JSON list of C-alpha atoms and ligand atoms in Angstrom, two decimals:
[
{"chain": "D", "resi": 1, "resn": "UNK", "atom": "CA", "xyz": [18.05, -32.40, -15.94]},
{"chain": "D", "resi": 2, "resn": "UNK", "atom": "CA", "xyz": [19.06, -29.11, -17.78]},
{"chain": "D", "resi": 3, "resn": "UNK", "atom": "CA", "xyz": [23.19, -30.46, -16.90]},
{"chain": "D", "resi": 4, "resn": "UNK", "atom": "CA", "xyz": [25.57, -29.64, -19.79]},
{"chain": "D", "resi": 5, "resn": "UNK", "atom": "CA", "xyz": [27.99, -32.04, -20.61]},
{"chain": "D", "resi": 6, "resn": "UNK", "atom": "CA", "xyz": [29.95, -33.84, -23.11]},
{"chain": "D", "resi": 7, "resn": "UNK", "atom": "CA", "xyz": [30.42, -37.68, -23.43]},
{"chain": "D", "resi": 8, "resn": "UNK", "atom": "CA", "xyz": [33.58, -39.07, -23.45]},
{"chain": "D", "resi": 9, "resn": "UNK", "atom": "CA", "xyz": [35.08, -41.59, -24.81]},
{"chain": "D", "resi": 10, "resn": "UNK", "atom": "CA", "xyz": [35.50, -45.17, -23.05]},
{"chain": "D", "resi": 11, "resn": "UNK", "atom": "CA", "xyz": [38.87, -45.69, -21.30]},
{"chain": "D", "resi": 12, "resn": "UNK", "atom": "CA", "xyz": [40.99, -48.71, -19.37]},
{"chain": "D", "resi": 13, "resn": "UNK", "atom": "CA", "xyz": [43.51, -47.72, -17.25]},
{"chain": "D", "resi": 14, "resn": "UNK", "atom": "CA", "xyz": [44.59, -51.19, -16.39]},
{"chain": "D", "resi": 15, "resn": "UNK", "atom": "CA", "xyz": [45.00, -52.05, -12.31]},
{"chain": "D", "resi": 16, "resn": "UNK", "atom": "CA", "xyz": [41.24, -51.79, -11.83]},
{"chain": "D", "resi": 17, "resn": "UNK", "atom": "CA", "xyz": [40.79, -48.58, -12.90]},
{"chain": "D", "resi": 18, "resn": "UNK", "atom": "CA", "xyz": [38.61, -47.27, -16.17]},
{"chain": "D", "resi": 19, "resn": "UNK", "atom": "CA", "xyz": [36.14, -44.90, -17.34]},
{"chain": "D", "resi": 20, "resn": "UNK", "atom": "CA", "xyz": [33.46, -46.15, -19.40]},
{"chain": "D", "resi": 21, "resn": "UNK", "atom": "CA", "xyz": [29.93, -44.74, -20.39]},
{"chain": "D", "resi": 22, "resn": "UNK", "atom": "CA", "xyz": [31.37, -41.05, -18.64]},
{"chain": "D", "resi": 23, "resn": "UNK", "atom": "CA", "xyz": [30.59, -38.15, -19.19]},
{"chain": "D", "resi": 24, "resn": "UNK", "atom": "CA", "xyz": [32.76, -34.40, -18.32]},
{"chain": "D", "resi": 25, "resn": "UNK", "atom": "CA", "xyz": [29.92, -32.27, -16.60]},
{"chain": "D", "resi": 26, "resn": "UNK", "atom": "CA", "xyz": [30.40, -28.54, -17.07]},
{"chain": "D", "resi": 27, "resn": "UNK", "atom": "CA", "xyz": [27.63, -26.75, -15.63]},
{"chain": "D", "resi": 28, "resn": "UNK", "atom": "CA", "xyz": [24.11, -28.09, -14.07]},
{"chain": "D", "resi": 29, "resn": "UNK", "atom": "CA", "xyz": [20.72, -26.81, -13.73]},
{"chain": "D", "resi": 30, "resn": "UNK", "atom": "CA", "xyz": [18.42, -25.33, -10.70]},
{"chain": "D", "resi": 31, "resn": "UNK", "atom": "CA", "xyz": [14.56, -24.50, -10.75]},
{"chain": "D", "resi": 32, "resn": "UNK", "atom": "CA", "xyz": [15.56, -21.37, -12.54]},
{"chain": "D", "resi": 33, "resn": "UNK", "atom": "CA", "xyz": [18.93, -20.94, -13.08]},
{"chain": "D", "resi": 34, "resn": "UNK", "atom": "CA", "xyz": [22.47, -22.30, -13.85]},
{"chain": "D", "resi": 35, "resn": "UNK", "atom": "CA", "xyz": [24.17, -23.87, -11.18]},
{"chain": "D", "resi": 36, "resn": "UNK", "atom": "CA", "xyz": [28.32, -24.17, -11.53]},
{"chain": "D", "resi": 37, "resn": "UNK", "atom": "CA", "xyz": [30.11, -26.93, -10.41]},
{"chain": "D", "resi": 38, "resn": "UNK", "atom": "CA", "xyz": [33.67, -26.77, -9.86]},
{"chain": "D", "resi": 39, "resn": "UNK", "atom": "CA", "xyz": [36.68, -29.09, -10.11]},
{"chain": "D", "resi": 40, "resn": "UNK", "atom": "CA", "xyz": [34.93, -32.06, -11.20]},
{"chain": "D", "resi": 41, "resn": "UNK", "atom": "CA", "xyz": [36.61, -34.71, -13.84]},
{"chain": "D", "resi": 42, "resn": "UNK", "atom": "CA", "xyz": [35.07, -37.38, -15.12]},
{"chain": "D", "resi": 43, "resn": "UNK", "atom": "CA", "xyz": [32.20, -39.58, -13.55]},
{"chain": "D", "resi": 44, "resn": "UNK", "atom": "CA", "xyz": [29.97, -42.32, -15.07]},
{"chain": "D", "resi": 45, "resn": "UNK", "atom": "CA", "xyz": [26.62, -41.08, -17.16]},
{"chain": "D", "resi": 46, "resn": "UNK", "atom": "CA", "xyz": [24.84, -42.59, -14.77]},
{"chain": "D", "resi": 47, "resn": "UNK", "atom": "CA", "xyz": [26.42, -41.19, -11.29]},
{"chain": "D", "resi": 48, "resn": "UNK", "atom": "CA", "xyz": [25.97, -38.16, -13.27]},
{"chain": "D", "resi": 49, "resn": "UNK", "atom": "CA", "xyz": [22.51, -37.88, -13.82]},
{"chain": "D", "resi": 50, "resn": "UNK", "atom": "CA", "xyz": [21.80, -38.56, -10.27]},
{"chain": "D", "resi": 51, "resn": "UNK", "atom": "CA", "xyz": [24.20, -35.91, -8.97]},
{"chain": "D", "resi": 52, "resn": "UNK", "atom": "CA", "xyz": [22.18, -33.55, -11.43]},
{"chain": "D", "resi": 53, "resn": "UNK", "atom": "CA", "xyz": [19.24, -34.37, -9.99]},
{"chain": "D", "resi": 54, "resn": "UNK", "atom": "CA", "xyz": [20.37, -34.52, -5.84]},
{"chain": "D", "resi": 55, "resn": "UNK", "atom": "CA", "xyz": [21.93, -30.58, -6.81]},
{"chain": "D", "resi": 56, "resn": "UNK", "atom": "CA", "xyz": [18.59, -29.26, -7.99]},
{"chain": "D", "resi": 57, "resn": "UNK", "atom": "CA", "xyz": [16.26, -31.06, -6.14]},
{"chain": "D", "resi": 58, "resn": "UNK", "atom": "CA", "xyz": [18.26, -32.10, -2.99]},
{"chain": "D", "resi": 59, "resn": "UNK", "atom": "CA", "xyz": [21.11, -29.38, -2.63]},
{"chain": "D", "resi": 60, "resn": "UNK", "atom": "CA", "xyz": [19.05, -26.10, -4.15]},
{"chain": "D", "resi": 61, "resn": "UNK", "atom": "CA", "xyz": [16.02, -26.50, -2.57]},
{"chain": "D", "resi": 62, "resn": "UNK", "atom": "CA", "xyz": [16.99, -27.05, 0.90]},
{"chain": "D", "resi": 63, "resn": "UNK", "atom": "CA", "xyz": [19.42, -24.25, 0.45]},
{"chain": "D", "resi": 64, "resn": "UNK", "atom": "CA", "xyz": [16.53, -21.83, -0.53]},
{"chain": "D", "resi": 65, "resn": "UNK", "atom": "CA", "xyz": [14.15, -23.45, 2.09]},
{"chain": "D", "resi": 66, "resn": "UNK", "atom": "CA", "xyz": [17.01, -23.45, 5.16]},
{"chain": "D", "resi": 67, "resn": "UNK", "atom": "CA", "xyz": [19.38, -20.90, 4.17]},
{"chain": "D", "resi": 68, "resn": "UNK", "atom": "CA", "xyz": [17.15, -18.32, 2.42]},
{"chain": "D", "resi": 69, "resn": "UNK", "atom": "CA", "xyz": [19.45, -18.42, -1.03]},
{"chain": "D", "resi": 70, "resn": "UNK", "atom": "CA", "xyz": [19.74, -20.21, -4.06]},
{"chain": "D", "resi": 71, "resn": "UNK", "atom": "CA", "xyz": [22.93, -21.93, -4.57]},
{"chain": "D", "resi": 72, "resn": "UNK", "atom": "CA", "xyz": [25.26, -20.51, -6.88]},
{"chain": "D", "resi": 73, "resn": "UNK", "atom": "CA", "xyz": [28.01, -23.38, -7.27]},
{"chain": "D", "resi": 74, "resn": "UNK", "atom": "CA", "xyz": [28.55, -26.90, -5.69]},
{"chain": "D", "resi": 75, "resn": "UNK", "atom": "CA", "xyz": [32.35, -27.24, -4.93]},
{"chain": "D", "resi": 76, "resn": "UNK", "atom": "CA", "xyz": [33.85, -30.70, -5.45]},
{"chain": "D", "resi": 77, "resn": "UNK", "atom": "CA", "xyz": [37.26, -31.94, -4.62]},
{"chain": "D", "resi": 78, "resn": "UNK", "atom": "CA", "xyz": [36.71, -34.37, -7.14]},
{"chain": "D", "resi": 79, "resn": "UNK", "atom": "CA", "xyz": [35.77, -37.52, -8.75]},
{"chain": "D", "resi": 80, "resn": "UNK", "atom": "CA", "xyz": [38.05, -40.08, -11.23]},
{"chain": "D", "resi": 81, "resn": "UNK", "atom": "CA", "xyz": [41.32, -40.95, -9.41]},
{"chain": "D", "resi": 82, "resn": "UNK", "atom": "CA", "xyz": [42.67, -44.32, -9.71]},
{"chain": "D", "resi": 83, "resn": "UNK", "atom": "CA", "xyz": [43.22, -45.18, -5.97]},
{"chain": "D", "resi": 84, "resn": "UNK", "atom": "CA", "xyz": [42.16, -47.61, -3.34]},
{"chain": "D", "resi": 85, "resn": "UNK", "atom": "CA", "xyz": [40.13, -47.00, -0.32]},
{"chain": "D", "resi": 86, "resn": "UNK", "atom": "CA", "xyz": [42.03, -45.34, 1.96]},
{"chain": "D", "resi": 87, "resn": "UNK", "atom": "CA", "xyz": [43.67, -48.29, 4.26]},
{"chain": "D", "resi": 88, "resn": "UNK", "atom": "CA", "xyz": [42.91, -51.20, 2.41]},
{"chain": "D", "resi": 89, "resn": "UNK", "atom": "CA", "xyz": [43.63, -52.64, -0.72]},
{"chain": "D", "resi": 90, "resn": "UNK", "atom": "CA", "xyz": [40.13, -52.53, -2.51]},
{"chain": "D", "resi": 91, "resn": "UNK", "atom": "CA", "xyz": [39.91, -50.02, -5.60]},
{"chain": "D", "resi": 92, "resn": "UNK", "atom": "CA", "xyz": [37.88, -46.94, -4.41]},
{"chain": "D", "resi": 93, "resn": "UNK", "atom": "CA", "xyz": [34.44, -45.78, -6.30]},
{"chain": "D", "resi": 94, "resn": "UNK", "atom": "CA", "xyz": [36.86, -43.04, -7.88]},
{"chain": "D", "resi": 95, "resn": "UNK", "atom": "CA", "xyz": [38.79, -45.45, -9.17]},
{"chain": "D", "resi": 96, "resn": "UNK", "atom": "CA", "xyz": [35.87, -46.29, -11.95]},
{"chain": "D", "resi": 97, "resn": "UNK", "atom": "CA", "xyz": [34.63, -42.84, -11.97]},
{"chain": "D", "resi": 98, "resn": "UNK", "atom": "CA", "xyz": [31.69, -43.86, -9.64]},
{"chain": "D", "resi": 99, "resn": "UNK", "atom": "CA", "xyz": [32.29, -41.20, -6.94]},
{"chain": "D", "resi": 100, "resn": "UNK", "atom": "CA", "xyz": [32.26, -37.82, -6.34]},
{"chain": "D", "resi": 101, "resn": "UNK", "atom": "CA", "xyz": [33.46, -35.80, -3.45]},
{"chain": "D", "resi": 102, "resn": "UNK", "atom": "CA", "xyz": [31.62, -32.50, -2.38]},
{"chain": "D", "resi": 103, "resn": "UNK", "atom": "CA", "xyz": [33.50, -29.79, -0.31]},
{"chain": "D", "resi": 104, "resn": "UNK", "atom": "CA", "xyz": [31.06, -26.96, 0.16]},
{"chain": "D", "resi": 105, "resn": "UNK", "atom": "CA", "xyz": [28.49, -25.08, -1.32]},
{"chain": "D", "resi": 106, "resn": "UNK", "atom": "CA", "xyz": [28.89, -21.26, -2.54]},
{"chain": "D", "resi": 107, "resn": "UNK", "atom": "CA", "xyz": [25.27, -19.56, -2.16]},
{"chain": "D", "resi": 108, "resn": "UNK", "atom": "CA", "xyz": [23.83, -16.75, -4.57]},
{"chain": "D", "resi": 109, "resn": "UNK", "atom": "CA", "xyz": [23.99, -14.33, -1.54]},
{"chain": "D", "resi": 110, "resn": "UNK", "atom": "CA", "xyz": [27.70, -14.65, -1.44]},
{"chain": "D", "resi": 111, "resn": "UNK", "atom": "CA", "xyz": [27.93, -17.18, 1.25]},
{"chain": "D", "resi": 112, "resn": "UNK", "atom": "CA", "xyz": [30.22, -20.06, 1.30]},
{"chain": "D", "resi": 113, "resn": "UNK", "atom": "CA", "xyz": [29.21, -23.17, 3.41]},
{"chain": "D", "resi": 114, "resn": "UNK", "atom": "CA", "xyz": [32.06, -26.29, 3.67]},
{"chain": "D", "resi": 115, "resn": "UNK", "atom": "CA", "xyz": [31.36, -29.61, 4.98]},
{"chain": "D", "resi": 116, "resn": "UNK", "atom": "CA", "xyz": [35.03, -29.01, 6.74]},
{"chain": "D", "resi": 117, "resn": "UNK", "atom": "CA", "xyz": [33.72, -25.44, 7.98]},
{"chain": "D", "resi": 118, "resn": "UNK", "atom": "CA", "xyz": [30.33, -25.95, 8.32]},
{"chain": "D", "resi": 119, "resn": "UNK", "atom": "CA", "xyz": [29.73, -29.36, 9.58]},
{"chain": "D", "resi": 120, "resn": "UNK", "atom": "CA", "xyz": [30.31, -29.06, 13.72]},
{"chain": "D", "resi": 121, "resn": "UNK", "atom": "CA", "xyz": [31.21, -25.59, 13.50]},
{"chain": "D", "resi": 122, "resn": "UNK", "atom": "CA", "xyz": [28.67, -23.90, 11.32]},
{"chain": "D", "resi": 123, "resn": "UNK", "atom": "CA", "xyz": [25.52, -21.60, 12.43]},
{"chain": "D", "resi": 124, "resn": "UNK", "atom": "CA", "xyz": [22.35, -24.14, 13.48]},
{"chain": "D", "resi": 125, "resn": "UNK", "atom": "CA", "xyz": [21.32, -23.54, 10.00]},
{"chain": "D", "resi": 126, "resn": "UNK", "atom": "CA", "xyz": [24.45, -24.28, 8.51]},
{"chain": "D", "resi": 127, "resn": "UNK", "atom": "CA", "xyz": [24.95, -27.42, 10.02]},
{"chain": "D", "resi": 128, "resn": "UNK", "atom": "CA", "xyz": [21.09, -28.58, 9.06]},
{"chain": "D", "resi": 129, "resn": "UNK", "atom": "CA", "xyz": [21.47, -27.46, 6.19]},
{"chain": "D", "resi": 130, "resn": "UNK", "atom": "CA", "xyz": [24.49, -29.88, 5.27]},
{"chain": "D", "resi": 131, "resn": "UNK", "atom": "CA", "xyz": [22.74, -32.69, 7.58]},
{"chain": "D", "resi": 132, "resn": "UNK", "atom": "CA", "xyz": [19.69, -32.13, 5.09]},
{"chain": "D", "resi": 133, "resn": "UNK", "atom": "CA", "xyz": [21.93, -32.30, 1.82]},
{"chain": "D", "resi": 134, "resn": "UNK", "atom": "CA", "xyz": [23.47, -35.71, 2.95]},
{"chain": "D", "resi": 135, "resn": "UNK", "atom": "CA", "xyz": [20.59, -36.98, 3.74]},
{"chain": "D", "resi": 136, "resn": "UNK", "atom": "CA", "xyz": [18.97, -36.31, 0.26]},
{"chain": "D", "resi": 137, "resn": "UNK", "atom": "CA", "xyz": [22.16, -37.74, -0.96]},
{"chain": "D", "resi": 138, "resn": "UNK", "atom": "CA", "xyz": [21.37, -40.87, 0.84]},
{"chain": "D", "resi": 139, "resn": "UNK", "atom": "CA", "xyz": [17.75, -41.29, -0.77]},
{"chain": "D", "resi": 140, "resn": "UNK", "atom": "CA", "xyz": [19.69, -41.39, -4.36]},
{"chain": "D", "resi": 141, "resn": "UNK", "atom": "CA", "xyz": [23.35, -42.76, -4.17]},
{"chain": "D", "resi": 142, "resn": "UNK", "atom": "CA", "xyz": [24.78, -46.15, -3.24]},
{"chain": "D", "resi": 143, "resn": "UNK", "atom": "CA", "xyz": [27.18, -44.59, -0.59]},
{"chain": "D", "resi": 144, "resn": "UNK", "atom": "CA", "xyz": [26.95, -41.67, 1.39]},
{"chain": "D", "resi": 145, "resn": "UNK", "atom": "CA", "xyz": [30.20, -40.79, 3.58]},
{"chain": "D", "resi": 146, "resn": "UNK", "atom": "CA", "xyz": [30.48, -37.82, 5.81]},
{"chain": "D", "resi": 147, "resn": "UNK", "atom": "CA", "xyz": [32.46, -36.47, 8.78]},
{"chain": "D", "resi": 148, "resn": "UNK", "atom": "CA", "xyz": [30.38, -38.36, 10.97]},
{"chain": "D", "resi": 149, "resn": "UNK", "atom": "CA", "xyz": [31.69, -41.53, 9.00]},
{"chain": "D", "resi": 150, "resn": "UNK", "atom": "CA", "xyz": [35.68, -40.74, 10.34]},
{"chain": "D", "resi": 151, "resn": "UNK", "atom": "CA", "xyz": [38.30, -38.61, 9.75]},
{"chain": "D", "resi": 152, "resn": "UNK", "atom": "CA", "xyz": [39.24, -38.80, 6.38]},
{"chain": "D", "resi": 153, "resn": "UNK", "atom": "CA", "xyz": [35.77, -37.44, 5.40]},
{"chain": "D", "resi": 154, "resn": "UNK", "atom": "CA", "xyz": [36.30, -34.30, 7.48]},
{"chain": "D", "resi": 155, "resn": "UNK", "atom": "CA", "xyz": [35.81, -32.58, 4.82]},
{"chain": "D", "resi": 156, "resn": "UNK", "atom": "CA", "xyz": [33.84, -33.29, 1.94]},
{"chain": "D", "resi": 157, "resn": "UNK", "atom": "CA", "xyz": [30.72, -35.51, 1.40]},
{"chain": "D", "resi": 158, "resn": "UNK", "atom": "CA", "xyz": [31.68, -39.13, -0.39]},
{"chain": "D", "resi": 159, "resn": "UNK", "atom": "CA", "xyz": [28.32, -39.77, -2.48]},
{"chain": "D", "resi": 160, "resn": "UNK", "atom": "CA", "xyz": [29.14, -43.22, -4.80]},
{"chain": "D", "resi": 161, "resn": "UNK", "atom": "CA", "xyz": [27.29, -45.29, -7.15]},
{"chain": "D", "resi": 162, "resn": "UNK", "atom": "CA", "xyz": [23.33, -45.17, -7.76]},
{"chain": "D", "resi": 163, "resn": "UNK", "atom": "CA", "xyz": [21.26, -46.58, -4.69]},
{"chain": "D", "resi": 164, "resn": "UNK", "atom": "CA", "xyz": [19.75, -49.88, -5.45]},
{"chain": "D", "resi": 165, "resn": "UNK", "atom": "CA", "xyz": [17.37, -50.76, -2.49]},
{"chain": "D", "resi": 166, "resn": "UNK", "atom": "CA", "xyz": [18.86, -48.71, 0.48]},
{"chain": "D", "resi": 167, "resn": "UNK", "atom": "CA", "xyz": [21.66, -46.60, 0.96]},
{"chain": "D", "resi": 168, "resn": "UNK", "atom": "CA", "xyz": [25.39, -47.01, 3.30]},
{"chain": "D", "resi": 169, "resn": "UNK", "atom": "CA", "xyz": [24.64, -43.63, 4.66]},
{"chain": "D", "resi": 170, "resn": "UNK", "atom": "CA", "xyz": [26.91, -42.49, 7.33]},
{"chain": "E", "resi": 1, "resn": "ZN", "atom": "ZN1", "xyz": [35.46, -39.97, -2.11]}
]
């Protein structure tokens, strides 16, 4: 996928949580470029590689084809924190390193476009544009969980886990 990274070694936290088979990305790949991701931590080799893959051929391209610019950086808020789901008392995706959680998208042009931002409040290419991304991120991850999903996802897209046969995609 053109993604640096380096492999790290496997970890148990105890309580449910652990990192095993991760990997620390540090920068992925467009068509034709670099593309920076920031504030990420750990996540599983294989969450990874189709993260890679949803930012060149899912996030990049639609940003090019609705937006008119490449994108320069995909903006996480994270991924590995040992937690629950918020409200109940079942470990979260994060809490294995199976999760990530995307905030916003920082174009070549200069623009910045956040899920919190953009989402309801965005230009009408703005908000397609995210509608677009998540829905890319639904034909490759497990989990997809947006603002439309409820209020704690006001912010950032949820995408968890590697889709098996179809996708929780709200
Ligand atoms: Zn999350």
């Amino acid at each position: 996928m053109g993604a640096q990274y380096t492999a790290l070694d496997d970890r148990y936290m105890g309580q449910g949580c652990s990192l095993l088979s991760s990997v620390q990305l540090s920068s992925l790949a467009s068509d034709g470029a670099n593309l920076g991701v920031s504030n990420l931590g750990p996540v599983t080799c294989e969450v990874s590689q189709v993260f890679s893959g949803w930012a060149r051929y899912g996030v990049d391209r639609a940003a090019r084809q609705i937006l008119g610019s490449p994108v320069r950086t995909i903006e996480t808020m994270g991924s590995y924190s040992c937690r629950n789901v918020a409200g109940t008392d079942r470990r979260s995706g994060h809490a294995t390193g199976m999760a990530i959680d995307v905030s916003g998208f920082v174009l070549e042009d200069g623009r910045r476009i956040t899920v919190k931002g953009g989402w309801f409040g965005g230009t009408a290419q703005e908000q397609q544009f995210l509608r677009t991304v998540q829905q890319s991120a639904c034909k490759r991850f497990a989990t997809v969980l947006g603002p439309a999903y409820n209020s704690a996802h006001n912010d950032h897209l949820h995408v968890e886990g590697v889709i098996a046969s179809k996708s929780y995609c709200r």
